[in-house]
Short mmCIF file of N, CA, C and O in Angstrom, two decimals:
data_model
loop_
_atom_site.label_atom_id
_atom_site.label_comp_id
_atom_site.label_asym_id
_atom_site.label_seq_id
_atom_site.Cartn_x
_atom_site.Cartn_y
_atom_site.Cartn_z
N UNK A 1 62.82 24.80 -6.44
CA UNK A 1 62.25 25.53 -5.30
C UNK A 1 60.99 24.79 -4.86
O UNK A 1 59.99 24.81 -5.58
N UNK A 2 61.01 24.06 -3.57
CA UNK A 2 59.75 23.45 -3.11
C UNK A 2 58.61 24.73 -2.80
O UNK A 2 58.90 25.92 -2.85
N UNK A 3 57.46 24.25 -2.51
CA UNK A 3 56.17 25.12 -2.14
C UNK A 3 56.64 25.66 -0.86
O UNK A 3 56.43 26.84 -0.58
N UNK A 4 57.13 25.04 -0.24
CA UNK A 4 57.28 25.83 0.96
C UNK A 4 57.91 26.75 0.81
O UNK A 4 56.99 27.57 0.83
N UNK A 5 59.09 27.53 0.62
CA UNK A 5 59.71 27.81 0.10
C UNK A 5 59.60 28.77 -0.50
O UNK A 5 60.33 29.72 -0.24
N UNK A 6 58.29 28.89 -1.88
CA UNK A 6 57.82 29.79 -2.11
C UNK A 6 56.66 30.32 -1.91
O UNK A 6 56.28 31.24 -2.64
N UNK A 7 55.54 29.63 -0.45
CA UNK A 7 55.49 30.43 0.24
C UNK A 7 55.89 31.36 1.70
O UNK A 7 55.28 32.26 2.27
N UNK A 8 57.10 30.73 1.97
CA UNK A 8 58.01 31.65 2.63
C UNK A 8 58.75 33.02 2.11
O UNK A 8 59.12 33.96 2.81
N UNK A 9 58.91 32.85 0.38
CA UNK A 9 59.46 34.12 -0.41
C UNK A 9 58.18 34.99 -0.04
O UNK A 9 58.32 36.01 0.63
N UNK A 10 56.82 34.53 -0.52
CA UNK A 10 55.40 35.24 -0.92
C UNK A 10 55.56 36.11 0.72
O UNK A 10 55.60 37.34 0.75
N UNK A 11 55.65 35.30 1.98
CA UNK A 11 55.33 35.87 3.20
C UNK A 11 56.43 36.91 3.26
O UNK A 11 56.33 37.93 3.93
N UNK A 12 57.33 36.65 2.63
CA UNK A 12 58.61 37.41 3.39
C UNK A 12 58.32 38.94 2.86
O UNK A 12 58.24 39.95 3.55
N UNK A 13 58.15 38.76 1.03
CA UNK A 13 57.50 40.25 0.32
C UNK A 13 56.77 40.58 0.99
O UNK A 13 56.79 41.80 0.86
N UNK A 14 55.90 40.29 1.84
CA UNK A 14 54.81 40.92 2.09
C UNK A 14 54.84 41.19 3.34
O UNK A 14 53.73 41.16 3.88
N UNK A 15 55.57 41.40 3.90
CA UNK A 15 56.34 41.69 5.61
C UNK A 15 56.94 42.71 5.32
O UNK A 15 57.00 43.67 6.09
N UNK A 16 57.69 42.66 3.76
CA UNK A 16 58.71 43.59 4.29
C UNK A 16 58.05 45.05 3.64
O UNK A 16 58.38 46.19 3.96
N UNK A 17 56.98 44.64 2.59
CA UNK A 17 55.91 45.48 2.30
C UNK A 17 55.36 46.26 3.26
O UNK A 17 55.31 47.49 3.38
N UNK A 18 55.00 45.48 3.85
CA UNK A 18 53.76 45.47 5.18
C UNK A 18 54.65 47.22 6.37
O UNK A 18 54.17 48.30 6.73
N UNK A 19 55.90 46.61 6.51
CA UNK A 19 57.19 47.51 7.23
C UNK A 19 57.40 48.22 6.61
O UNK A 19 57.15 49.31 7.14
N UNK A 20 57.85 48.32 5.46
CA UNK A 20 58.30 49.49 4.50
C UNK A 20 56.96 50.68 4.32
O UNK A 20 57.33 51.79 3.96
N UNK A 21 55.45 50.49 4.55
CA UNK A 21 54.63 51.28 4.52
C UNK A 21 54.15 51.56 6.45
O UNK A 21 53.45 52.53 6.75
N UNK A 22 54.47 50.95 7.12
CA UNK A 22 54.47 51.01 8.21
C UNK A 22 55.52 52.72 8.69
O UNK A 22 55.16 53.88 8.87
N UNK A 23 56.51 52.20 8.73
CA UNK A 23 57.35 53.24 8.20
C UNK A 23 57.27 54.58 7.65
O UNK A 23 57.86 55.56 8.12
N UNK A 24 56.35 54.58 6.39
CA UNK A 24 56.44 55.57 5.80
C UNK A 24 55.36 56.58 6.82
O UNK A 24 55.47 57.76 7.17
N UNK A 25 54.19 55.42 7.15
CA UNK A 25 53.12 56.25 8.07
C UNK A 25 53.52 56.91 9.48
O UNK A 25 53.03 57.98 9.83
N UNK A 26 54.33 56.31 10.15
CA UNK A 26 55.33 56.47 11.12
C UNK A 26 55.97 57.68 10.51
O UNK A 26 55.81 58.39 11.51
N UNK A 27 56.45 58.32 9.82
CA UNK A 27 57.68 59.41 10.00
C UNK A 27 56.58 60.43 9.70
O UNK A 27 56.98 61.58 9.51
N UNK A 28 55.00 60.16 9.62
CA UNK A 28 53.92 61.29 9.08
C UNK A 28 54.40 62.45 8.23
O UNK A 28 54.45 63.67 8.40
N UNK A 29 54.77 61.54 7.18
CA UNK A 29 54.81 62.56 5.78
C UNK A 29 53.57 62.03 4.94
O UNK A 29 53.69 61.94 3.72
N UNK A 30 52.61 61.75 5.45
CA UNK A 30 51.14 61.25 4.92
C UNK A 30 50.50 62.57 4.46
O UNK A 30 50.29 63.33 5.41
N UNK A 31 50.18 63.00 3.36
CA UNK A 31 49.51 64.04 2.26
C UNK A 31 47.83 64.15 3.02
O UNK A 31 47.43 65.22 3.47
N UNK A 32 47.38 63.47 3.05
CA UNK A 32 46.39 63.89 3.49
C UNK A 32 45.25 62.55 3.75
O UNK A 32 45.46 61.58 3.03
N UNK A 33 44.13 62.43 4.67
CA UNK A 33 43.12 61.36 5.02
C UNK A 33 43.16 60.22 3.53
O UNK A 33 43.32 59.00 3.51
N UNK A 34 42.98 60.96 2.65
CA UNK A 34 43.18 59.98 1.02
C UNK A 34 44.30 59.17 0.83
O UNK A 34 44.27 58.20 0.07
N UNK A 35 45.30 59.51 1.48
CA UNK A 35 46.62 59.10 1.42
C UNK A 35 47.13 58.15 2.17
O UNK A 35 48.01 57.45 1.65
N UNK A 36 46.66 57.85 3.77
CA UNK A 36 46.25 57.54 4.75
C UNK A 36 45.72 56.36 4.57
O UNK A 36 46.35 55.32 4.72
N UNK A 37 44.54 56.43 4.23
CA UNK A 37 42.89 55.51 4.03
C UNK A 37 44.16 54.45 2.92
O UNK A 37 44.51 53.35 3.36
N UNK A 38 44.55 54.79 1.99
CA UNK A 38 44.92 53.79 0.66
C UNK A 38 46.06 53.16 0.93
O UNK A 38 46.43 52.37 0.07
N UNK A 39 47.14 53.34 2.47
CA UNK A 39 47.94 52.97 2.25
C UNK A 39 47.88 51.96 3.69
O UNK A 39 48.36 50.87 3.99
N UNK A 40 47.00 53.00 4.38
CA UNK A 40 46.31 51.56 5.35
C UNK A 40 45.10 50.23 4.92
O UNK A 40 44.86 49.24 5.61
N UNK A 41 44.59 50.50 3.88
CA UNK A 41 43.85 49.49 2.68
C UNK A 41 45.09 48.61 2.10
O UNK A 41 44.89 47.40 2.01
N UNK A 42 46.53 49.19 1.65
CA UNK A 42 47.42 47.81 1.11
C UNK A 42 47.80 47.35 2.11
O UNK A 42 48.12 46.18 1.94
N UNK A 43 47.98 47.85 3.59
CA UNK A 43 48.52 47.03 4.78
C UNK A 43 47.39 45.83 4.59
O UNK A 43 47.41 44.79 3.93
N UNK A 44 46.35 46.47 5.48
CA UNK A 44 45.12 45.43 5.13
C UNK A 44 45.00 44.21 3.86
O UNK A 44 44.58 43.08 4.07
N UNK A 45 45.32 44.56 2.96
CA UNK A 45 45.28 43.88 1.97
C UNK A 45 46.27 42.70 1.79
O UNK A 45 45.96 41.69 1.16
N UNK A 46 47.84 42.94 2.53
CA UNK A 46 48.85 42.51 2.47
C UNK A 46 48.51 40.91 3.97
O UNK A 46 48.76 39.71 4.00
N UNK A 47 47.87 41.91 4.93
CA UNK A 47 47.15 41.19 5.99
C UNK A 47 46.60 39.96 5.36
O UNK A 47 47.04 38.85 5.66
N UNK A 48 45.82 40.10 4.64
CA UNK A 48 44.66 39.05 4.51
C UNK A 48 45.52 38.37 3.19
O UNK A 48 45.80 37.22 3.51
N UNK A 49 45.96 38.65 1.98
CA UNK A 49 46.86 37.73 1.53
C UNK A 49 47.91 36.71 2.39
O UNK A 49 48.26 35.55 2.22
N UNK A 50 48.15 37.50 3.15
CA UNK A 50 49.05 36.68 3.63
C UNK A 50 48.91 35.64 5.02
O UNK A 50 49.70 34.84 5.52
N UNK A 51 47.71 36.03 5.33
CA UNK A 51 46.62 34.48 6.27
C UNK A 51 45.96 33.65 5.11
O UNK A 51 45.64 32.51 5.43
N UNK A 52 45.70 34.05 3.75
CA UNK A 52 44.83 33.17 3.00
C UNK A 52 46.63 32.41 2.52
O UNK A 52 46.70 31.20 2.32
N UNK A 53 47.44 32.97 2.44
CA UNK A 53 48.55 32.24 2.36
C UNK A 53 48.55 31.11 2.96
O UNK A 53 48.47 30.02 2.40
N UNK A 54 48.65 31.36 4.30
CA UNK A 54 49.03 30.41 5.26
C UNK A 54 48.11 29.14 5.37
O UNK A 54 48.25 27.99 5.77
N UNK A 55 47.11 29.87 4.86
CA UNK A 55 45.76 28.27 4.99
C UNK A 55 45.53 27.74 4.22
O UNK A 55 44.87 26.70 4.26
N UNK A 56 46.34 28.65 2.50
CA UNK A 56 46.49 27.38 1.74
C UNK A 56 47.76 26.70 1.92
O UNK A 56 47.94 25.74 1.17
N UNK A 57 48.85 27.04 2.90
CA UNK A 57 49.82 26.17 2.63
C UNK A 57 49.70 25.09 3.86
O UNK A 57 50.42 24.10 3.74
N UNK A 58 48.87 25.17 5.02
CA UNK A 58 48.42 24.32 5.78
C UNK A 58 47.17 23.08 5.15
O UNK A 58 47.09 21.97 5.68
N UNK A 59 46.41 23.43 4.14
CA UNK A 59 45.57 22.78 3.42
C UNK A 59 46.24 21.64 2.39
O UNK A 59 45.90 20.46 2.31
N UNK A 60 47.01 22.15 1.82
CA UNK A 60 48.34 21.59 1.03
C UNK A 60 49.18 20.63 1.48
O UNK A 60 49.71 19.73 0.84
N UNK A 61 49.30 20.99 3.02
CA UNK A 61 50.04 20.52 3.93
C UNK A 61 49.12 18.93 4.33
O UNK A 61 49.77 17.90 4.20
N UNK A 62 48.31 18.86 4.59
CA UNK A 62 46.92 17.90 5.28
C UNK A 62 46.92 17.22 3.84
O UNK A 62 47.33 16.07 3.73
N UNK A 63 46.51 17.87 2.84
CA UNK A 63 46.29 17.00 1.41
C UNK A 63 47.51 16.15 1.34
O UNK A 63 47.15 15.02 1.00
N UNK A 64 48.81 16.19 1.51
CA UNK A 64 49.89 15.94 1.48
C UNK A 64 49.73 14.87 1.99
O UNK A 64 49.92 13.78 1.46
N UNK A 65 49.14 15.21 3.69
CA UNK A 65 49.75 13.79 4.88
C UNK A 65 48.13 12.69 4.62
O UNK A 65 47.79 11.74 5.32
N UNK A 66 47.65 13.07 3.78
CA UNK A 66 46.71 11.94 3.41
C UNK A 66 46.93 11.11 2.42
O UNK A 66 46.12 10.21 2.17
#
């Protein structure tokens, strides 16, 4: 399995993460503001893993073509 590769698996989990809680907030069976707040914090969280993804595999990428 090249790097690319596995970070295309890493992006893909985390899309379909990202949708699958998208979703859940969407059909508002959300318990309450606590419930809400923590599950819009793993979107967020899933967000920013997955741009620090991308700039290490563009960094990787440049180290490469040097």
């Amino acid at each position: 399995m090249s790097l690319s590769s596995e970070f295309e698996y890493l992006q893909s989990k985390y899309d379909d993460r990202i949708k699958e809680l998208g979703s859940f907030l969407a059909q508002g069976t959300v318990k309450d503001i606590s419930e809400y707040q923590r599950i819009c914090g793993v979107i967020q969280g899933l967000n920013i893993a997955n741009e620090l993804l991308l700039d290490l595999a563009k960094r990787l990428e440049t180290d490469a073509d040097e």
